[in-house]
PDB file of C-alpha atoms in Angstrom:
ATOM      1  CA  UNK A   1      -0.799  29.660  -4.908  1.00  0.00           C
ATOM      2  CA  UNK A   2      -2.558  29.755  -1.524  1.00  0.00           C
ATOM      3  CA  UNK A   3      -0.673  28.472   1.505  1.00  0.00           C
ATOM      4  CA  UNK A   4      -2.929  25.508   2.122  1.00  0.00           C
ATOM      5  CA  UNK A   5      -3.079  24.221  -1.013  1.00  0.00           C
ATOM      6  CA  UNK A   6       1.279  24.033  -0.372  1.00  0.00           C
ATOM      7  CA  UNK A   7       0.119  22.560   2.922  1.00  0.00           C
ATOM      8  CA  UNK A   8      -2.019  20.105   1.672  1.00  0.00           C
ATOM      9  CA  UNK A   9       0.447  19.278  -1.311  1.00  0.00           C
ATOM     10  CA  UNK A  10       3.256  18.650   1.647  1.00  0.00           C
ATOM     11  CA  UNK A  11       1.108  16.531   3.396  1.00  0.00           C
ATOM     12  CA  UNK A  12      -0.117  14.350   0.440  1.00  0.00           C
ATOM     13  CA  UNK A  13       3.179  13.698  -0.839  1.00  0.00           C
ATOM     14  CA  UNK A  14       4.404  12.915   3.232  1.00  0.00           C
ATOM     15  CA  UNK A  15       1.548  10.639   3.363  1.00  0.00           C
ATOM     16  CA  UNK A  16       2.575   8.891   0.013  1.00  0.00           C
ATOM     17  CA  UNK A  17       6.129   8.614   1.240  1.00  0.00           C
ATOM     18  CA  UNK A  18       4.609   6.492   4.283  1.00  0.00           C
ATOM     19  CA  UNK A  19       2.541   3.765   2.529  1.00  0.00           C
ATOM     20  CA  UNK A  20       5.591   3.310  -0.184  1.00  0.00           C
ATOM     21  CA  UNK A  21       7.621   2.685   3.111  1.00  0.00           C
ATOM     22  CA  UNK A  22       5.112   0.646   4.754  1.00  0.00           C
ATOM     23  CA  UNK A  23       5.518  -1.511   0.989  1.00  0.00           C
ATOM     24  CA  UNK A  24       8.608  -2.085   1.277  1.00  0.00           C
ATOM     25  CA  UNK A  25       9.741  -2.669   4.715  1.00  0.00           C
ATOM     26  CA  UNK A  26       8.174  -6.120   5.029  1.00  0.00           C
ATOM     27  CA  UNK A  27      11.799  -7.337   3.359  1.00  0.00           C
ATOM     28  CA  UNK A  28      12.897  -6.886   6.900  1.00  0.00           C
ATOM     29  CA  UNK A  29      13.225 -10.874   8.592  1.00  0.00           C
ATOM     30  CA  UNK A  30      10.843 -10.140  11.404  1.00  0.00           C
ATOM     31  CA  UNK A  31       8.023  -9.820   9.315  1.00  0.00           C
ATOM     32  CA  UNK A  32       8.194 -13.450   7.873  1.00  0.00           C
ATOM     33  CA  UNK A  33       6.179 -14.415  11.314  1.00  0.00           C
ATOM     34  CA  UNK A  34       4.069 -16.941   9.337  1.00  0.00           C
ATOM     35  CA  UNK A  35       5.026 -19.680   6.923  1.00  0.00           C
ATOM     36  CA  UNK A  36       5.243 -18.922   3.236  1.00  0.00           C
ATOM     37  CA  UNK A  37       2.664 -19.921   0.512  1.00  0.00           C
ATOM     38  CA  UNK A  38       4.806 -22.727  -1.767  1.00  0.00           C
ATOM     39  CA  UNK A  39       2.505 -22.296  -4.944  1.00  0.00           C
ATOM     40  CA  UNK A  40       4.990 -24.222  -7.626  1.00  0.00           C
ATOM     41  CA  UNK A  41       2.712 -26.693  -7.991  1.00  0.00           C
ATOM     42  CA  UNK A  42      -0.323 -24.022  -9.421  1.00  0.00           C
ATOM     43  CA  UNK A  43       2.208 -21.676 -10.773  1.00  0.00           C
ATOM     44  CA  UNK A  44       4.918 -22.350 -13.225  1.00  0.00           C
ATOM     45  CA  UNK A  45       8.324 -21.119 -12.141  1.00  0.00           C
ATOM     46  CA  UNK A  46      10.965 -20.051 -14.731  1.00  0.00           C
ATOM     47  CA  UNK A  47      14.671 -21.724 -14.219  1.00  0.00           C
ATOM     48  CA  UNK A  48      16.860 -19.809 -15.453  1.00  0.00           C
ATOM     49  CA  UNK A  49      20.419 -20.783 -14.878  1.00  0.00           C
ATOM     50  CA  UNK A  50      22.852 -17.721 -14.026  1.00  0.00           C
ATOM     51  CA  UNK A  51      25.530 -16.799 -16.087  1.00  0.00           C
ATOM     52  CA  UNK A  52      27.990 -17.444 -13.468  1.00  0.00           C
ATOM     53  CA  UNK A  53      27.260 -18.664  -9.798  1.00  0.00           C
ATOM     54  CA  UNK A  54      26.083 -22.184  -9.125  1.00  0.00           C
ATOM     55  CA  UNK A  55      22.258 -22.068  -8.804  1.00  0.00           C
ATOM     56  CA  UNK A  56      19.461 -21.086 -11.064  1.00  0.00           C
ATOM     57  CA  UNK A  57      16.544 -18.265 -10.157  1.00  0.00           C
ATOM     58  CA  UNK A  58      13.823 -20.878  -8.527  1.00  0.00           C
ATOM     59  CA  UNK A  59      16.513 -22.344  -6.180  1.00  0.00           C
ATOM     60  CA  UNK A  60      17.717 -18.746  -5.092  1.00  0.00           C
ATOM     61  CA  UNK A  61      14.135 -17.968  -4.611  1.00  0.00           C
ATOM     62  CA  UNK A  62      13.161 -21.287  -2.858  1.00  0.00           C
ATOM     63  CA  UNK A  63      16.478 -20.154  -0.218  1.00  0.00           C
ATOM     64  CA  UNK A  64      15.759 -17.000  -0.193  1.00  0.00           C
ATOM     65  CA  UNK A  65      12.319 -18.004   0.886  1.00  0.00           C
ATOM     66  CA  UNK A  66      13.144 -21.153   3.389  1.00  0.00           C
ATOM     67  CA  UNK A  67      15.726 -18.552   5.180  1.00  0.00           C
ATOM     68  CA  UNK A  68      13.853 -15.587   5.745  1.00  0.00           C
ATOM     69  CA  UNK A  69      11.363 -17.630   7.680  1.00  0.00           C
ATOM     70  CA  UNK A  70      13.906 -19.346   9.670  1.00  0.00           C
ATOM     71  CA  UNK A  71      15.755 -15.923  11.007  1.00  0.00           C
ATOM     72  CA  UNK A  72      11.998 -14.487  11.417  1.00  0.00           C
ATOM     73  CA  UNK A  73      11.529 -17.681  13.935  1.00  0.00           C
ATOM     74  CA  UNK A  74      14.758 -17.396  15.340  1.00  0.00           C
ATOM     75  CA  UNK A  75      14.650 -13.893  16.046  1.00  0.00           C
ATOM     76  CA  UNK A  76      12.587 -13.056  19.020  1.00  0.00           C
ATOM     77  CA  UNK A  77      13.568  -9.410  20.333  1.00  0.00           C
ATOM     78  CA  UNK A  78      15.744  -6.354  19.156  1.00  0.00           C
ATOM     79  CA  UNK A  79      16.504  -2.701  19.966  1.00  0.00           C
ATOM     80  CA  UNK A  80      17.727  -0.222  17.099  1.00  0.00           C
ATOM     81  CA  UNK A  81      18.462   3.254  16.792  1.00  0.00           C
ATOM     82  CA  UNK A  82      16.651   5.188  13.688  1.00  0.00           C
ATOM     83  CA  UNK A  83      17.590   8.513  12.894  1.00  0.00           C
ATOM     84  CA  UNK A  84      14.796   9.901  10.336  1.00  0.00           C
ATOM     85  CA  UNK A  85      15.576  12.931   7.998  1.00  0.00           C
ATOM     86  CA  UNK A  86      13.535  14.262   6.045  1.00  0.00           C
ATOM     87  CA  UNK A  87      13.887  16.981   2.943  1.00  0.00           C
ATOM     88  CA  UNK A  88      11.305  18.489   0.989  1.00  0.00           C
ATOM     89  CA  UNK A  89      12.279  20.608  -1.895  1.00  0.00           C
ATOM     90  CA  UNK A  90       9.456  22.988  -3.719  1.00  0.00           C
ATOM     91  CA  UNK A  91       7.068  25.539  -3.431  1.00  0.00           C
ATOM     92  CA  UNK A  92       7.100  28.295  -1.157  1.00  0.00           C
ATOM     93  CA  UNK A  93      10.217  26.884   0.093  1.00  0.00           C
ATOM     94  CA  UNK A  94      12.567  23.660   1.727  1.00  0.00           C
ATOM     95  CA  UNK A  95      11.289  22.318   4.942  1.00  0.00           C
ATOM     96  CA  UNK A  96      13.932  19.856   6.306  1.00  0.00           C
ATOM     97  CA  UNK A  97      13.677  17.760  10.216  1.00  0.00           C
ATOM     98  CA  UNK A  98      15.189  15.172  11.921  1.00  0.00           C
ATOM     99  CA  UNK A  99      13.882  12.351  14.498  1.00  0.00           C
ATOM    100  CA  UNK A 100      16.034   9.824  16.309  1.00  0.00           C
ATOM    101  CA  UNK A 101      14.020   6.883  18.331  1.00  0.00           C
ATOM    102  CA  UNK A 102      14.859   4.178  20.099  1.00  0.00           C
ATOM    103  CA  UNK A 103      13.179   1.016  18.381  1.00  0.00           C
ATOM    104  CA  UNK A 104      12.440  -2.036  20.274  1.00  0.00           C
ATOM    105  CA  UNK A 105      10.967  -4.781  18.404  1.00  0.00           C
ATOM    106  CA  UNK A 106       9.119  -7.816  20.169  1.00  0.00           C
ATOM    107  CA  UNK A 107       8.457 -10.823  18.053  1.00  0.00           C
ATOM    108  CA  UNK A 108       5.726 -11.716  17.172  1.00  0.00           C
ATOM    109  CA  UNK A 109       4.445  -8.385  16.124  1.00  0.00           C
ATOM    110  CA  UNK A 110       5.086  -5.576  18.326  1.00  0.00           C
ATOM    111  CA  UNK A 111       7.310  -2.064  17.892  1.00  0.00           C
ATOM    112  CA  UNK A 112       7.731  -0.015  20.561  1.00  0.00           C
ATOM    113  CA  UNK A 113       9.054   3.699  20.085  1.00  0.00           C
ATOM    114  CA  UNK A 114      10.790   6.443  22.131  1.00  0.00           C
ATOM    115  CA  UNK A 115      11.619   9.665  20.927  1.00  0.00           C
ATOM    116  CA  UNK A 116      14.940  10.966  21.401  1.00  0.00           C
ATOM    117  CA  UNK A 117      15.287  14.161  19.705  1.00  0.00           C
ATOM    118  CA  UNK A 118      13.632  15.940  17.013  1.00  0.00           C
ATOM    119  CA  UNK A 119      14.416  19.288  15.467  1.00  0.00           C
ATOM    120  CA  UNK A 120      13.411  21.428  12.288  1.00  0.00           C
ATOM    121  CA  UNK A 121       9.864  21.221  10.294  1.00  0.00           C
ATOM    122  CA  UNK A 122       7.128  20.518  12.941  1.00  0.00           C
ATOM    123  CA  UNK A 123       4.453  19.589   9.695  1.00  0.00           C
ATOM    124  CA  UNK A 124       7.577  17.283   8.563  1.00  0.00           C
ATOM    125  CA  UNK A 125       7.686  15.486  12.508  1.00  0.00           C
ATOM    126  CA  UNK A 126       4.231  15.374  12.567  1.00  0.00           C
ATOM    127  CA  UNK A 127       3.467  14.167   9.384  1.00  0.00           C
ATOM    128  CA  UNK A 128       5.902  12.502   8.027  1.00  0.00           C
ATOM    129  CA  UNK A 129       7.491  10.421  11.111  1.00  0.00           C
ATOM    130  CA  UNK A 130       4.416   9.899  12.585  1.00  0.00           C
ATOM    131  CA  UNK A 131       3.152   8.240   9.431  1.00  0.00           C
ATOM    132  CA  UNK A 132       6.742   6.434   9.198  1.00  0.00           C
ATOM    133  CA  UNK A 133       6.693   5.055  12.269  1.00  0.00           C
ATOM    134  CA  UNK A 134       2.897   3.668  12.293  1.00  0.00           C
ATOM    135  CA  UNK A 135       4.077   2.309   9.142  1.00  0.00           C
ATOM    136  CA  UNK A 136       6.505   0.130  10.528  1.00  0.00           C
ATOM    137  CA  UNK A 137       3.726  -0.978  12.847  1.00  0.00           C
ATOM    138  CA  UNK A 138       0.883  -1.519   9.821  1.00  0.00           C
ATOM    139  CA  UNK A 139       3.262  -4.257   8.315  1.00  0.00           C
ATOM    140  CA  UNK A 140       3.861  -6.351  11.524  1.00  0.00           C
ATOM    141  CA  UNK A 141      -0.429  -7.195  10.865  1.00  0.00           C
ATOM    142  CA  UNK A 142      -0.619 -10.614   9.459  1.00  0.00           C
ATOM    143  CA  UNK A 143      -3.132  -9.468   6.703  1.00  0.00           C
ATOM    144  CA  UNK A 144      -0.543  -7.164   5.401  1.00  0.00           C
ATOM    145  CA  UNK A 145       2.369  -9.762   5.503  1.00  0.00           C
ATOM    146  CA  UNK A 146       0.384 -11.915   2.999  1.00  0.00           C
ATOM    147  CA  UNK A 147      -0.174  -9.227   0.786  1.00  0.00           C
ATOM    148  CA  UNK A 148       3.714  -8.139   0.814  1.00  0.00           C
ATOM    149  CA  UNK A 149       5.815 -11.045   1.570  1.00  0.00           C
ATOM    150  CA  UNK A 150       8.409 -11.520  -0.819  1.00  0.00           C
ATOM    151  CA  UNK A 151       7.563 -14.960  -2.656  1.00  0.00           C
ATOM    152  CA  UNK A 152       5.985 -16.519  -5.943  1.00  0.00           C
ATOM    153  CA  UNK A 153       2.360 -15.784  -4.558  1.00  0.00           C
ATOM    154  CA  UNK A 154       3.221 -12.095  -4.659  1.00  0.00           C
ATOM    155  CA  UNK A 155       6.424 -11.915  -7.226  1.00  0.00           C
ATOM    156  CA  UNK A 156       7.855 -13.144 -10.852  1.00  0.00           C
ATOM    157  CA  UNK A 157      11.431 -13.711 -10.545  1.00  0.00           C
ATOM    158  CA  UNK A 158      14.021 -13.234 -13.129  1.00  0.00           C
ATOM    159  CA  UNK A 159      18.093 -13.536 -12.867  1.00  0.00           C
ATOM    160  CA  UNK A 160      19.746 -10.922 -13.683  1.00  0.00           C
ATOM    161  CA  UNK A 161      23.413 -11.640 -12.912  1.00  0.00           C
ATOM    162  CA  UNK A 162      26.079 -12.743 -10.071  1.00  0.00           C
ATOM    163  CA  UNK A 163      27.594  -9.738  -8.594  1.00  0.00           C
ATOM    164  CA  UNK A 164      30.687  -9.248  -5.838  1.00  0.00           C
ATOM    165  CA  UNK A 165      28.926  -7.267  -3.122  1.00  0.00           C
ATOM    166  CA  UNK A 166      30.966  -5.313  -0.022  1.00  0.00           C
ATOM    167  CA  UNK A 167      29.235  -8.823   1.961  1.00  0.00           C
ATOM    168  CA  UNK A 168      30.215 -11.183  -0.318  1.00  0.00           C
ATOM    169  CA  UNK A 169      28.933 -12.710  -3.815  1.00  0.00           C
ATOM    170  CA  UNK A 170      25.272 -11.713  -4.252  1.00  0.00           C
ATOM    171  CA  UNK A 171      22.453 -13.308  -7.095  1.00  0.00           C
ATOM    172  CA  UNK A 172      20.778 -10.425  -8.624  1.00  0.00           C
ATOM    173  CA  UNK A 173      16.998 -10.901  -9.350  1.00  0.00           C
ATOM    174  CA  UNK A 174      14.689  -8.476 -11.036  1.00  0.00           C
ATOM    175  CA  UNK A 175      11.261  -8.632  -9.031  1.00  0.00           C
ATOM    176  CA  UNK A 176       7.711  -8.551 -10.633  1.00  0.00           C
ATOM    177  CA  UNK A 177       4.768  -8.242  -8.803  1.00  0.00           C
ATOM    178  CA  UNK A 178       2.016 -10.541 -10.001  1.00  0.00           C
ATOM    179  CA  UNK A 179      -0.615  -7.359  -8.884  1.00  0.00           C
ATOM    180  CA  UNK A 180      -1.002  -3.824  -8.472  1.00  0.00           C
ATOM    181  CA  UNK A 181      -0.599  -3.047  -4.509  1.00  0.00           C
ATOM    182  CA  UNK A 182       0.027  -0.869  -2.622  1.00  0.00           C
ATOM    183  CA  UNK A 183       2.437  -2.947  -0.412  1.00  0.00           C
ATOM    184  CA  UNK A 184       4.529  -4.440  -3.341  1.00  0.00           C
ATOM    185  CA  UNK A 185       6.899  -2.903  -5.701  1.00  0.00           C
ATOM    186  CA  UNK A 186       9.405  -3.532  -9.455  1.00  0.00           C
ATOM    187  CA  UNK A 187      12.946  -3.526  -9.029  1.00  0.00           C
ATOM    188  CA  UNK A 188      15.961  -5.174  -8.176  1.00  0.00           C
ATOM    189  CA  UNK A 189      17.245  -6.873  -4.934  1.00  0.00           C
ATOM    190  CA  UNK A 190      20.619  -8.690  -4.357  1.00  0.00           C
ATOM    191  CA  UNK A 191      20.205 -11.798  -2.743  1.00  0.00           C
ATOM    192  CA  UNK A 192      23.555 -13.041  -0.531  1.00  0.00           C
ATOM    193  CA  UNK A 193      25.146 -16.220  -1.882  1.00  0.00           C
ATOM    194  CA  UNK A 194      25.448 -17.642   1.337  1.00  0.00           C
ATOM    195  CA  UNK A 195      22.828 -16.575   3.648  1.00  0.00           C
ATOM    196  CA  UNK A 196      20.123 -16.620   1.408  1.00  0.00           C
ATOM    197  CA  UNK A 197      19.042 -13.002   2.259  1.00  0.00           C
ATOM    198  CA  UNK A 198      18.417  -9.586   0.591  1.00  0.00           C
ATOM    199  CA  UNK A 199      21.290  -7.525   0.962  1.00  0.00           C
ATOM    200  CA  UNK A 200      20.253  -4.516  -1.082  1.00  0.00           C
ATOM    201  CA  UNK A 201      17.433  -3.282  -3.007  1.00  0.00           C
ATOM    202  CA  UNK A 202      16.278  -0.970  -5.760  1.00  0.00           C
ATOM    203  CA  UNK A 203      12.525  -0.257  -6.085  1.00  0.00           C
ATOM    204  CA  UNK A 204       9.446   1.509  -7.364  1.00  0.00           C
ATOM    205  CA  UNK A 205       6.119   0.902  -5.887  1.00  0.00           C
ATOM    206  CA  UNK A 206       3.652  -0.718  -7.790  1.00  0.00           C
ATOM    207  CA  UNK A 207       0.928   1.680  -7.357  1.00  0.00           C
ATOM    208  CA  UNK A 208       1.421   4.901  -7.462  1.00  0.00           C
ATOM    209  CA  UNK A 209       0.496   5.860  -3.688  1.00  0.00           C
ATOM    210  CA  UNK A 210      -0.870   9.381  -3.792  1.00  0.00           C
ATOM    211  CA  UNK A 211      -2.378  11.065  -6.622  1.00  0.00           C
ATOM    212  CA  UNK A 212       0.577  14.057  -5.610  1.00  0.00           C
ATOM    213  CA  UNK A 213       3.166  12.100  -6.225  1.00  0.00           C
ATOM    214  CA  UNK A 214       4.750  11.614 -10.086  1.00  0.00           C
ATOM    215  CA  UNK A 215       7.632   8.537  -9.414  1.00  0.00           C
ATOM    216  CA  UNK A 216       8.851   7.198  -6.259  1.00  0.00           C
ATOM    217  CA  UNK A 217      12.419   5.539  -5.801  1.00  0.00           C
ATOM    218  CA  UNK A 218      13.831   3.761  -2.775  1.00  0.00           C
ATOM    219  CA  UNK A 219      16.930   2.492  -1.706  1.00  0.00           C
ATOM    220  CA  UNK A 220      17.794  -0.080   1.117  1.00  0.00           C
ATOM    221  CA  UNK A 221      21.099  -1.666   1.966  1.00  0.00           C
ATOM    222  CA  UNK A 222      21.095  -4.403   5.161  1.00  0.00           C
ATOM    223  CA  UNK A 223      23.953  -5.072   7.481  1.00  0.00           C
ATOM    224  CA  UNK A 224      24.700  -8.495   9.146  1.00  0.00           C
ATOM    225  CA  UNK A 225      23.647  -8.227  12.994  1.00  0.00           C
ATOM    226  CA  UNK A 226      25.015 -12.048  14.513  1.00  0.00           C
ATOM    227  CA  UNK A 227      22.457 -14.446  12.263  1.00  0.00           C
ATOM    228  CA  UNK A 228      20.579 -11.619  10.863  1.00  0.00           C
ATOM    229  CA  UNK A 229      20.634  -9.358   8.001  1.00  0.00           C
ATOM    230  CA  UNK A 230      18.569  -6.052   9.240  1.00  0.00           C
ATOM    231  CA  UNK A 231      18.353  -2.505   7.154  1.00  0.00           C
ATOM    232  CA  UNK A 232      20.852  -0.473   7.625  1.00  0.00           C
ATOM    233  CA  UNK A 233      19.874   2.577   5.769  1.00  0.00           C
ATOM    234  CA  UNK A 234      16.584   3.371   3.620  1.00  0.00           C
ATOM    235  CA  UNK A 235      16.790   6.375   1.015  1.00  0.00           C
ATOM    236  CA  UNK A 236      13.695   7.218  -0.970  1.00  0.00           C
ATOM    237  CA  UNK A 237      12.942  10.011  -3.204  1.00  0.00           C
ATOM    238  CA  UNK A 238       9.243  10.826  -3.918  1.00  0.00           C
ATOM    239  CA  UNK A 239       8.733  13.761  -7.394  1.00  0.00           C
ATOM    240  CA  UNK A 240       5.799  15.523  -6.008  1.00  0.00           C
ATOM    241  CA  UNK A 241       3.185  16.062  -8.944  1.00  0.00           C
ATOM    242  CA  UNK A 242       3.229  19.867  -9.229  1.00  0.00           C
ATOM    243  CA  UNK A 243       6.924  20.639  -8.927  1.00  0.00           C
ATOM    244  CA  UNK A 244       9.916  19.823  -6.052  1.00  0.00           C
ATOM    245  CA  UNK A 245      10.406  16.356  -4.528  1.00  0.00           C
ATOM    246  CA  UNK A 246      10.932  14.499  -1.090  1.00  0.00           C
ATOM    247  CA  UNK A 247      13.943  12.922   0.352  1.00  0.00           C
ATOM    248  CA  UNK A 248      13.795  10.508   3.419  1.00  0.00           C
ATOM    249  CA  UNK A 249      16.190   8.680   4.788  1.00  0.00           C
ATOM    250  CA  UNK A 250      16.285   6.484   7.552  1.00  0.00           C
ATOM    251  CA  UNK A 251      19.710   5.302   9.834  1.00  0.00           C
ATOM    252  CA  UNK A 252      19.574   2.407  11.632  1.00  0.00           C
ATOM    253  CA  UNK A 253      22.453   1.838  14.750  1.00  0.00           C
ATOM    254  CA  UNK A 254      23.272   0.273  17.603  1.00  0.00           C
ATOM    255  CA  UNK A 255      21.597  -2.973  16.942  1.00  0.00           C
ATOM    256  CA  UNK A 256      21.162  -4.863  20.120  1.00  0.00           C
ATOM    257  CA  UNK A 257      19.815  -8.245  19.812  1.00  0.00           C
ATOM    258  CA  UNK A 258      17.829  -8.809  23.364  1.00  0.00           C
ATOM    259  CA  UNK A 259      16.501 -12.650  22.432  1.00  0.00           C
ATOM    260  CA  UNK A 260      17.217 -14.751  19.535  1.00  0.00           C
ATOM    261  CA  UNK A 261      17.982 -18.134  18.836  1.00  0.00           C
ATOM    262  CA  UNK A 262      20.538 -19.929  16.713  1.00  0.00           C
ATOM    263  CA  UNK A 263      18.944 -20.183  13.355  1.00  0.00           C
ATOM    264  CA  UNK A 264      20.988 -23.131  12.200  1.00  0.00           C
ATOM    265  CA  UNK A 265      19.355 -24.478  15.156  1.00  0.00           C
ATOM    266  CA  UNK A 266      15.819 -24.366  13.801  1.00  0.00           C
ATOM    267  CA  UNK A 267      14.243 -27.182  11.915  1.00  0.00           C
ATOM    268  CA  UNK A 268      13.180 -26.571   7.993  1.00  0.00           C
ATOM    269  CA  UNK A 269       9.814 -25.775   6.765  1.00  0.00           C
ATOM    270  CA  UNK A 270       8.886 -27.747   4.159  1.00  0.00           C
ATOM    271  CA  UNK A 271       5.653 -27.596   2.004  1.00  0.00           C
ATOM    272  CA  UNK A 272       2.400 -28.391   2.989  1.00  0.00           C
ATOM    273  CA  UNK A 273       2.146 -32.464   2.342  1.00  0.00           C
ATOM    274  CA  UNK A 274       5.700 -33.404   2.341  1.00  0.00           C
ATOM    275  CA  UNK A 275       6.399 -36.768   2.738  1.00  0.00           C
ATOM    276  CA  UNK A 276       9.578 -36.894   4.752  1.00  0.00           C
ATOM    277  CA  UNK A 277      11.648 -33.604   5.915  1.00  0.00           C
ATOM    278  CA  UNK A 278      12.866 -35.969   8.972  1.00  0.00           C
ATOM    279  CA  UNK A 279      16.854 -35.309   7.715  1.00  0.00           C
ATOM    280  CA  UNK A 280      16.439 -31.470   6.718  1.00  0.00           C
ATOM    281  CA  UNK A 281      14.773 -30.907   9.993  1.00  0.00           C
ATOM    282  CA  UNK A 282      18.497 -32.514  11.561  1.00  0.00           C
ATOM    283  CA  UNK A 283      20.957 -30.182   9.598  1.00  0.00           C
ATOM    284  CA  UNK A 284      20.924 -26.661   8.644  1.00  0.00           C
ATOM    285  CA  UNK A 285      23.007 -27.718   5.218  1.00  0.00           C
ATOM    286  CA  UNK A 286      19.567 -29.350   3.915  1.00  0.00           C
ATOM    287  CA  UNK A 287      18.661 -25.920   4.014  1.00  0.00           C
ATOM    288  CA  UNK A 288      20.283 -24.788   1.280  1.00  0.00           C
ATOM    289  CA  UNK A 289      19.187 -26.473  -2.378  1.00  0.00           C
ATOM    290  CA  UNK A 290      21.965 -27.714  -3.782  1.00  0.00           C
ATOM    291  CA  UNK A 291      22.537 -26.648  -7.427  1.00  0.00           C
ATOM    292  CA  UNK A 292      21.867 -29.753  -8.944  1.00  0.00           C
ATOM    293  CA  UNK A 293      18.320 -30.143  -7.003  1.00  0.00           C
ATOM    294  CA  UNK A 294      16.013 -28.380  -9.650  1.00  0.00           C
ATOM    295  CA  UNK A 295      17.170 -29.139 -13.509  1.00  0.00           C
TER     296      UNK A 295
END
């Protein structure tokens, strides 16, 4: 096999590694920058009540929904520390780098980055962080938030149990999409019973992003940062079509919240039409649908 047929194979599979990331990363709050689609009314909802905890799947999702949008709002400006490492595994042999940047994150769309350090493959740094990090920039666009945001425009919903998480009790909800994209995925994510936000998740893309690639799996966990649940480490593996695989994993630190509000602060978003959402709007309980709201 020549060399830059490896090289191009390395590249491919780098490149698909970025758009599966660029997918999934819109689960992070400051992406909701818009307010969500409520399409009950055109598309029936399944209410399935869980086998324990007190609220069915559409309420979960209606929270999950209401919430996301409300820390997105509250949350105007961050800093974060990612350290990116990357592992590829095949043919002629392993190539293996690190980054570490300094994030800082402007609401209502804007990432800046810094390098710090970065050591090992210079094809991995160049095409694989690179690619990352515009990545994390693609899904700030509004176009792209439509297409990804997690709700029932983009997603079927299905519970799946009630689990005891390190956080606390978490509803667990297999995800549909309702298309093949590029920016959506099938899995699993574990919704907190309080907060109302993902906590972890367990995913495949949709669409396959690269024709070198065979099966893509990523991993996210989130950590509670004052109001706000941001990731605090992403592991995806990517089987590369003609042998050997991809490992990237991303390490998030040092959050700093620079300029945020209180979310329980913020008034509730209702849908489009709503008669009255004068008393939601005047406590952050009205937030939450209580478990007898939906039958």
């Amino acid at each position: 096999m020549k060399l830059h047929e490896t090289t191009i194979r390395v590249r491919a599979s780098i490149k698909a590694h970025a758009v599966l990331l660029s997918g999934l990363l819109i689960l992070l709050p400051p992406f909701f920058t818009e307010p969500p689609q409520f399409a009950d009314a055109q598309q029936p909802v399944t209410t399935i009540q869980f086998a324990s905890g007190p609220l069915n799947t559409a309420q979960v999702v209606t929270n999950l929904v209401a919430m996301n949008l409300k820390r997105a709002r509250a949350l105007h400006a961050y800093r974060v520390t990612e350290t990116l490492q990357e592992d590829n595994h095949g043919f002629p042999g392993a190539r293996r780098a690190e980054m570490v940047v300094d994030v800082r994150y402007q609401s209502p769309g804007t990432k800046q980055f810094k390098v710090q350090s970065s050591t090992g493959s210079k094809l991995v740094i160049g095409e694989v962080f690179k690619k990352v990090l515009a990545a994390e920039e693609e899904v700030l666009g509004a176009k792209v938030q439509k297409r990804a945001d997690l709700n029932r425009d983009n997603y079927d919903f299905a519970a799946a149990g009630y689990e005891s998480m390190p956080s606390g009790p978490a509803y667990l909800l297999q995800v549909r999409p309702r298309r093949k994209d590029k920016f959506l995925y099938r899995g699993r994510i574990w919704v907190d019973a309080k907060d109302f936000a993902v906590v972890r998740l367990e995913a495949t893309p949709a669409k396959n992003p690269s024709f070198w690639t065979r099966k893509s799996e990523i991993e996210q966990t989130y950590m509670k940062v004052g109001d706000f649940w941001l990731p605090a480490r992403s592991h995806s593996v990517t089987a590369i079509r003609f042998g050997g695989h991809a490992e990237l994993t991303i390490q998030y630190q040092d959050y700093r919240i620079t300029s945020a509000e209180t979310v329980g602060d913020l008034p509730v978003l209702g849908p489009p039409g709503a008669a009255d959402t004068t008393k939601a709007q005047r406590a952050n309980a009205k937030t939450i649908v209580p478990a007898a709201a939906v039958q």
